[in-house]
Amino acid sequence: RARQAPLVVLHAWADSPPPHRDPRCVTEAGRRLLGERVLAHDTGDVEVEQVVVHAHPRRELVERSTAAQLVVLGDRGRGGFPGLLLGSTGQALLHHAACPVLLVRTTA
């Protein structure tokens, strides 16, 4: 709000869907997830763009950082070592992002 900038909420995944799943189902599931997460927060009068892409999250976020004022990354501990301070995506952003990065630890 203070910067009068839009908020881009991104869901990116690089995994291939299971053979029996249509990739469009995975994309739709990502859209539902983003919609639920955005609705759970008061975004007020901030313009919100929800983006779902089948791309590697690290590459996508680093690339999009070139047009961003700030990248906020929520850690969900997907890797084999959830107790580590940073995951691979956080590490990549801290080293390669073109803008400031805020890493937010989540509890769930």
Short mmCIF file of N, CA and C in Angstrom, two decimals:
data_model
loop_
_atom_site.label_atom_id
_atom_site.label_comp_id
_atom_site.label_asym_id
_atom_site.label_seq_id
_atom_site.Cartn_x
_atom_site.Cartn_y
_atom_site.Cartn_z
N ARG A 1 0.83 -1.20 0.00
CA ARG A 1 0.00 0.00 0.00
C ARG A 1 0.86 1.24 0.00
N ALA A 2 1.89 1.25 0.86
CA ALA A 2 2.73 2.43 0.99
C ALA A 2 3.43 2.76 -0.33
N ARG A 3 3.81 1.77 -1.08
CA ARG A 3 4.50 2.00 -2.35
C ARG A 3 3.55 2.12 -3.52
N GLN A 4 2.27 1.90 -3.27
CA GLN A 4 1.25 1.93 -4.31
C GLN A 4 1.64 1.02 -5.47
N ALA A 5 2.10 -0.17 -5.11
CA ALA A 5 2.54 -1.15 -6.10
C ALA A 5 1.61 -2.36 -6.09
N PRO A 6 1.45 -3.01 -7.23
CA PRO A 6 0.64 -4.23 -7.25
C PRO A 6 1.37 -5.37 -6.55
N LEU A 7 0.61 -6.36 -6.12
CA LEU A 7 1.14 -7.56 -5.48
C LEU A 7 0.98 -8.71 -6.47
N VAL A 8 2.08 -9.37 -6.80
CA VAL A 8 2.03 -10.54 -7.67
C VAL A 8 2.25 -11.75 -6.78
N VAL A 9 1.27 -12.64 -6.74
CA VAL A 9 1.34 -13.85 -5.94
C VAL A 9 1.60 -14.99 -6.92
N LEU A 10 2.73 -15.67 -6.72
CA LEU A 10 3.19 -16.66 -7.69
C LEU A 10 3.19 -18.07 -7.10
N HIS A 11 2.68 -19.00 -7.88
CA HIS A 11 2.80 -20.44 -7.56
C HIS A 11 3.48 -21.08 -8.76
N ALA A 12 4.70 -21.57 -8.53
CA ALA A 12 5.46 -22.22 -9.61
C ALA A 12 5.86 -23.61 -9.17
N TRP A 13 5.83 -24.55 -10.07
CA TRP A 13 6.26 -25.90 -9.77
C TRP A 13 6.97 -26.46 -10.98
N ALA A 14 8.01 -27.26 -10.73
CA ALA A 14 8.79 -27.84 -11.81
C ALA A 14 8.56 -29.34 -11.95
N ASP A 15 7.95 -29.93 -10.94
CA ASP A 15 7.71 -31.37 -10.98
C ASP A 15 6.75 -31.71 -12.11
N SER A 16 6.93 -32.89 -12.68
CA SER A 16 5.97 -33.38 -13.67
C SER A 16 4.78 -33.95 -12.91
N PRO A 17 3.58 -33.70 -13.42
CA PRO A 17 2.42 -34.31 -12.75
C PRO A 17 2.46 -35.82 -12.92
N PRO A 18 1.82 -36.55 -12.01
CA PRO A 18 1.75 -38.00 -12.16
C PRO A 18 1.17 -38.35 -13.53
N PRO A 19 1.56 -39.49 -14.09
CA PRO A 19 1.12 -39.85 -15.45
C PRO A 19 -0.40 -39.83 -15.64
N HIS A 20 -1.14 -40.12 -14.57
CA HIS A 20 -2.60 -40.18 -14.70
C HIS A 20 -3.26 -38.81 -14.50
N ARG A 21 -2.46 -37.76 -14.18
CA ARG A 21 -3.03 -36.42 -13.94
C ARG A 21 -2.81 -35.52 -15.14
N ASP A 22 -3.81 -34.82 -15.52
CA ASP A 22 -3.73 -33.83 -16.58
C ASP A 22 -3.02 -32.60 -16.02
N PRO A 23 -1.99 -32.07 -16.70
CA PRO A 23 -1.29 -30.88 -16.20
C PRO A 23 -2.24 -29.70 -15.93
N ARG A 24 -3.35 -29.65 -16.66
CA ARG A 24 -4.32 -28.57 -16.41
C ARG A 24 -4.94 -28.69 -15.03
N CYS A 25 -5.06 -29.92 -14.51
CA CYS A 25 -5.58 -30.12 -13.15
C CYS A 25 -4.61 -29.56 -12.12
N VAL A 26 -3.31 -29.75 -12.37
CA VAL A 26 -2.29 -29.22 -11.46
C VAL A 26 -2.34 -27.70 -11.47
N THR A 27 -2.48 -27.11 -12.65
CA THR A 27 -2.57 -25.66 -12.77
C THR A 27 -3.81 -25.14 -12.05
N GLU A 28 -4.93 -25.82 -12.22
CA GLU A 28 -6.16 -25.40 -11.56
C GLU A 28 -6.04 -25.53 -10.05
N ALA A 29 -5.39 -26.58 -9.57
CA ALA A 29 -5.17 -26.73 -8.13
C ALA A 29 -4.31 -25.58 -7.60
N GLY A 30 -3.31 -25.17 -8.37
CA GLY A 30 -2.49 -24.02 -7.99
C GLY A 30 -3.30 -22.74 -7.92
N ARG A 31 -4.20 -22.56 -8.87
CA ARG A 31 -5.07 -21.36 -8.86
C ARG A 31 -5.97 -21.35 -7.63
N ARG A 32 -6.53 -22.52 -7.29
CA ARG A 32 -7.38 -22.60 -6.09
C ARG A 32 -6.57 -22.28 -4.83
N LEU A 33 -5.37 -22.85 -4.75
CA LEU A 33 -4.51 -22.60 -3.60
C LEU A 33 -4.21 -21.11 -3.46
N LEU A 34 -3.82 -20.46 -4.55
CA LEU A 34 -3.54 -19.02 -4.48
C LEU A 34 -4.78 -18.23 -4.09
N GLY A 35 -5.91 -18.59 -4.67
CA GLY A 35 -7.15 -17.88 -4.34
C GLY A 35 -7.46 -17.97 -2.86
N GLU A 36 -7.30 -19.16 -2.29
CA GLU A 36 -7.56 -19.33 -0.85
C GLU A 36 -6.58 -18.51 -0.02
N ARG A 37 -5.32 -18.52 -0.40
CA ARG A 37 -4.30 -17.79 0.37
C ARG A 37 -4.52 -16.29 0.29
N VAL A 38 -4.88 -15.80 -0.88
CA VAL A 38 -5.11 -14.36 -1.03
C VAL A 38 -6.34 -13.94 -0.24
N LEU A 39 -7.40 -14.75 -0.29
CA LEU A 39 -8.62 -14.42 0.45
C LEU A 39 -8.39 -14.40 1.96
N ALA A 40 -7.40 -15.15 2.43
CA ALA A 40 -7.13 -15.24 3.86
C ALA A 40 -6.46 -13.98 4.41
N HIS A 41 -6.07 -13.07 3.52
CA HIS A 41 -5.38 -11.84 3.94
C HIS A 41 -6.12 -10.61 3.45
N ASP A 42 -6.07 -9.57 4.24
CA ASP A 42 -6.69 -8.31 3.85
C ASP A 42 -5.73 -7.57 2.91
N THR A 43 -6.04 -7.57 1.64
CA THR A 43 -5.19 -6.87 0.68
C THR A 43 -5.71 -5.46 0.41
N GLY A 44 -6.85 -5.12 1.02
CA GLY A 44 -7.38 -3.76 0.89
C GLY A 44 -7.51 -3.34 -0.56
N ASP A 45 -6.95 -2.18 -0.86
CA ASP A 45 -7.06 -1.64 -2.20
C ASP A 45 -5.84 -1.95 -3.07
N VAL A 46 -5.03 -2.91 -2.64
CA VAL A 46 -3.85 -3.30 -3.40
C VAL A 46 -4.27 -4.19 -4.56
N GLU A 47 -3.80 -3.87 -5.75
CA GLU A 47 -4.07 -4.70 -6.91
C GLU A 47 -3.31 -6.02 -6.76
N VAL A 48 -4.01 -7.15 -6.90
CA VAL A 48 -3.39 -8.47 -6.71
C VAL A 48 -3.50 -9.24 -8.02
N GLU A 49 -2.35 -9.71 -8.49
CA GLU A 49 -2.30 -10.56 -9.68
C GLU A 49 -1.86 -11.95 -9.24
N GLN A 50 -2.65 -12.95 -9.57
CA GLN A 50 -2.32 -14.32 -9.21
C GLN A 50 -1.75 -15.02 -10.45
N VAL A 51 -0.54 -15.57 -10.31
CA VAL A 51 0.16 -16.21 -11.42
C VAL A 51 0.48 -17.65 -11.06
N VAL A 52 0.08 -18.58 -11.93
CA VAL A 52 0.40 -20.00 -11.76
C VAL A 52 1.18 -20.42 -13.00
N VAL A 53 2.40 -20.95 -12.78
CA VAL A 53 3.23 -21.35 -13.92
C VAL A 53 3.89 -22.70 -13.65
N HIS A 54 4.08 -23.45 -14.74
CA HIS A 54 4.84 -24.69 -14.67
C HIS A 54 6.26 -24.32 -15.07
N ALA A 55 7.05 -23.95 -14.07
CA ALA A 55 8.43 -23.52 -14.28
C ALA A 55 9.19 -23.74 -12.98
N HIS A 56 10.50 -23.79 -13.07
CA HIS A 56 11.28 -23.99 -11.86
C HIS A 56 11.15 -22.76 -10.96
N PRO A 57 10.71 -22.93 -9.71
CA PRO A 57 10.47 -21.79 -8.82
C PRO A 57 11.67 -20.85 -8.67
N ARG A 58 12.87 -21.40 -8.51
CA ARG A 58 14.04 -20.53 -8.34
C ARG A 58 14.25 -19.66 -9.56
N ARG A 59 14.25 -20.27 -10.73
CA ARG A 59 14.48 -19.48 -11.96
C ARG A 59 13.37 -18.45 -12.17
N GLU A 60 12.14 -18.87 -11.94
CA GLU A 60 11.00 -17.97 -12.15
C GLU A 60 11.07 -16.77 -11.21
N LEU A 61 11.37 -17.01 -9.94
CA LEU A 61 11.44 -15.92 -8.97
C LEU A 61 12.62 -14.99 -9.23
N VAL A 62 13.78 -15.55 -9.56
CA VAL A 62 14.93 -14.70 -9.87
C VAL A 62 14.64 -13.85 -11.10
N GLU A 63 14.05 -14.45 -12.12
CA GLU A 63 13.72 -13.69 -13.33
C GLU A 63 12.71 -12.58 -13.03
N ARG A 64 11.68 -12.90 -12.28
CA ARG A 64 10.66 -11.90 -11.97
C ARG A 64 11.17 -10.82 -11.02
N SER A 65 12.25 -11.10 -10.29
CA SER A 65 12.80 -10.10 -9.37
C SER A 65 13.33 -8.87 -10.11
N THR A 66 13.61 -9.01 -11.40
CA THR A 66 14.13 -7.87 -12.15
C THR A 66 13.09 -6.76 -12.31
N ALA A 67 11.82 -7.11 -12.19
CA ALA A 67 10.75 -6.11 -12.32
C ALA A 67 10.04 -5.85 -10.99
N ALA A 68 10.61 -6.37 -9.89
CA ALA A 68 9.94 -6.27 -8.59
C ALA A 68 10.65 -5.26 -7.68
N GLN A 69 9.90 -4.74 -6.71
CA GLN A 69 10.48 -3.90 -5.67
C GLN A 69 10.95 -4.75 -4.50
N LEU A 70 10.31 -5.91 -4.31
CA LEU A 70 10.62 -6.80 -3.19
C LEU A 70 10.07 -8.18 -3.53
N VAL A 71 10.84 -9.22 -3.21
CA VAL A 71 10.36 -10.59 -3.32
C VAL A 71 10.19 -11.12 -1.90
N VAL A 72 9.00 -11.63 -1.60
CA VAL A 72 8.72 -12.22 -0.29
C VAL A 72 8.56 -13.71 -0.52
N LEU A 73 9.34 -14.50 0.20
CA LEU A 73 9.32 -15.94 0.03
C LEU A 73 8.95 -16.59 1.35
N GLY A 74 7.86 -17.34 1.34
CA GLY A 74 7.46 -18.10 2.52
C GLY A 74 8.09 -19.47 2.46
N ASP A 75 8.73 -19.89 3.53
CA ASP A 75 9.38 -21.18 3.60
C ASP A 75 8.37 -22.22 4.06
N ARG A 76 8.26 -23.29 3.30
CA ARG A 76 7.35 -24.35 3.72
C ARG A 76 8.07 -25.65 4.01
N GLY A 77 9.40 -25.64 3.96
CA GLY A 77 10.18 -26.80 4.37
C GLY A 77 9.93 -28.04 3.56
N ARG A 78 9.85 -27.93 2.24
CA ARG A 78 9.55 -29.08 1.41
C ARG A 78 10.72 -30.06 1.34
N GLY A 79 11.93 -29.55 1.41
CA GLY A 79 13.11 -30.40 1.25
C GLY A 79 13.29 -31.39 2.38
N GLY A 80 14.34 -32.16 2.30
CA GLY A 80 14.61 -33.20 3.28
C GLY A 80 15.12 -32.66 4.61
N PHE A 81 15.46 -31.38 4.67
CA PHE A 81 16.03 -30.79 5.88
C PHE A 81 15.24 -29.54 6.29
N PRO A 82 13.98 -29.69 6.71
CA PRO A 82 13.15 -28.52 7.01
C PRO A 82 13.67 -27.67 8.16
N GLY A 83 14.58 -28.17 8.98
CA GLY A 83 15.09 -27.39 10.10
C GLY A 83 16.18 -26.40 9.70
N LEU A 84 16.70 -26.52 8.47
CA LEU A 84 17.74 -25.60 8.03
C LEU A 84 17.19 -24.19 7.93
N LEU A 85 18.06 -23.21 8.11
CA LEU A 85 17.65 -21.82 8.07
C LEU A 85 17.09 -21.43 6.70
N LEU A 86 17.77 -21.85 5.64
CA LEU A 86 17.34 -21.50 4.29
C LEU A 86 17.21 -22.74 3.42
N GLY A 87 16.23 -22.73 2.55
CA GLY A 87 16.12 -23.78 1.56
C GLY A 87 16.83 -23.36 0.29
N SER A 88 16.80 -24.21 -0.71
CA SER A 88 17.52 -23.92 -1.95
C SER A 88 16.93 -22.73 -2.70
N THR A 89 15.61 -22.55 -2.64
CA THR A 89 15.01 -21.40 -3.31
C THR A 89 15.41 -20.11 -2.60
N GLY A 90 15.38 -20.10 -1.28
CA GLY A 90 15.80 -18.92 -0.52
C GLY A 90 17.26 -18.58 -0.78
N GLN A 91 18.11 -19.60 -0.80
CA GLN A 91 19.53 -19.38 -1.09
C GLN A 91 19.71 -18.76 -2.47
N ALA A 92 19.03 -19.31 -3.46
CA ALA A 92 19.15 -18.79 -4.83
C ALA A 92 18.71 -17.34 -4.91
N LEU A 93 17.60 -17.02 -4.24
CA LEU A 93 17.11 -15.63 -4.28
C LEU A 93 18.07 -14.68 -3.58
N LEU A 94 18.59 -15.07 -2.44
CA LEU A 94 19.51 -14.19 -1.73
C LEU A 94 20.77 -13.90 -2.55
N HIS A 95 21.19 -14.86 -3.36
CA HIS A 95 22.41 -14.67 -4.15
C HIS A 95 22.17 -14.05 -5.52
N HIS A 96 20.97 -14.21 -6.08
CA HIS A 96 20.78 -13.82 -7.48
C HIS A 96 19.63 -12.84 -7.74
N ALA A 97 18.80 -12.55 -6.77
CA ALA A 97 17.66 -11.66 -7.01
C ALA A 97 18.15 -10.25 -7.33
N ALA A 98 17.39 -9.57 -8.16
CA ALA A 98 17.73 -8.21 -8.58
C ALA A 98 17.10 -7.16 -7.67
N CYS A 99 16.44 -7.59 -6.60
CA CYS A 99 15.79 -6.66 -5.68
C CYS A 99 15.91 -7.24 -4.27
N PRO A 100 15.52 -6.49 -3.25
CA PRO A 100 15.56 -7.04 -1.89
C PRO A 100 14.66 -8.28 -1.76
N VAL A 101 15.06 -9.17 -0.83
CA VAL A 101 14.34 -10.42 -0.59
C VAL A 101 13.99 -10.50 0.88
N LEU A 102 12.74 -10.86 1.18
CA LEU A 102 12.29 -11.07 2.55
C LEU A 102 11.91 -12.54 2.68
N LEU A 103 12.61 -13.28 3.53
CA LEU A 103 12.30 -14.68 3.77
C LEU A 103 11.47 -14.78 5.04
N VAL A 104 10.30 -15.38 4.92
CA VAL A 104 9.37 -15.47 6.04
C VAL A 104 9.25 -16.92 6.47
N ARG A 105 9.59 -17.21 7.71
CA ARG A 105 9.44 -18.57 8.23
C ARG A 105 7.98 -18.80 8.58
N THR A 106 7.46 -19.92 8.16
CA THR A 106 6.07 -20.26 8.46
C THR A 106 6.04 -21.39 9.47
N THR A 107 4.92 -21.52 10.13
CA THR A 107 4.80 -22.57 11.15
C THR A 107 4.09 -23.80 10.63
N ALA A 108 3.40 -23.69 9.50
CA ALA A 108 2.69 -24.86 8.96
C ALA A 108 2.91 -24.99 7.49
#
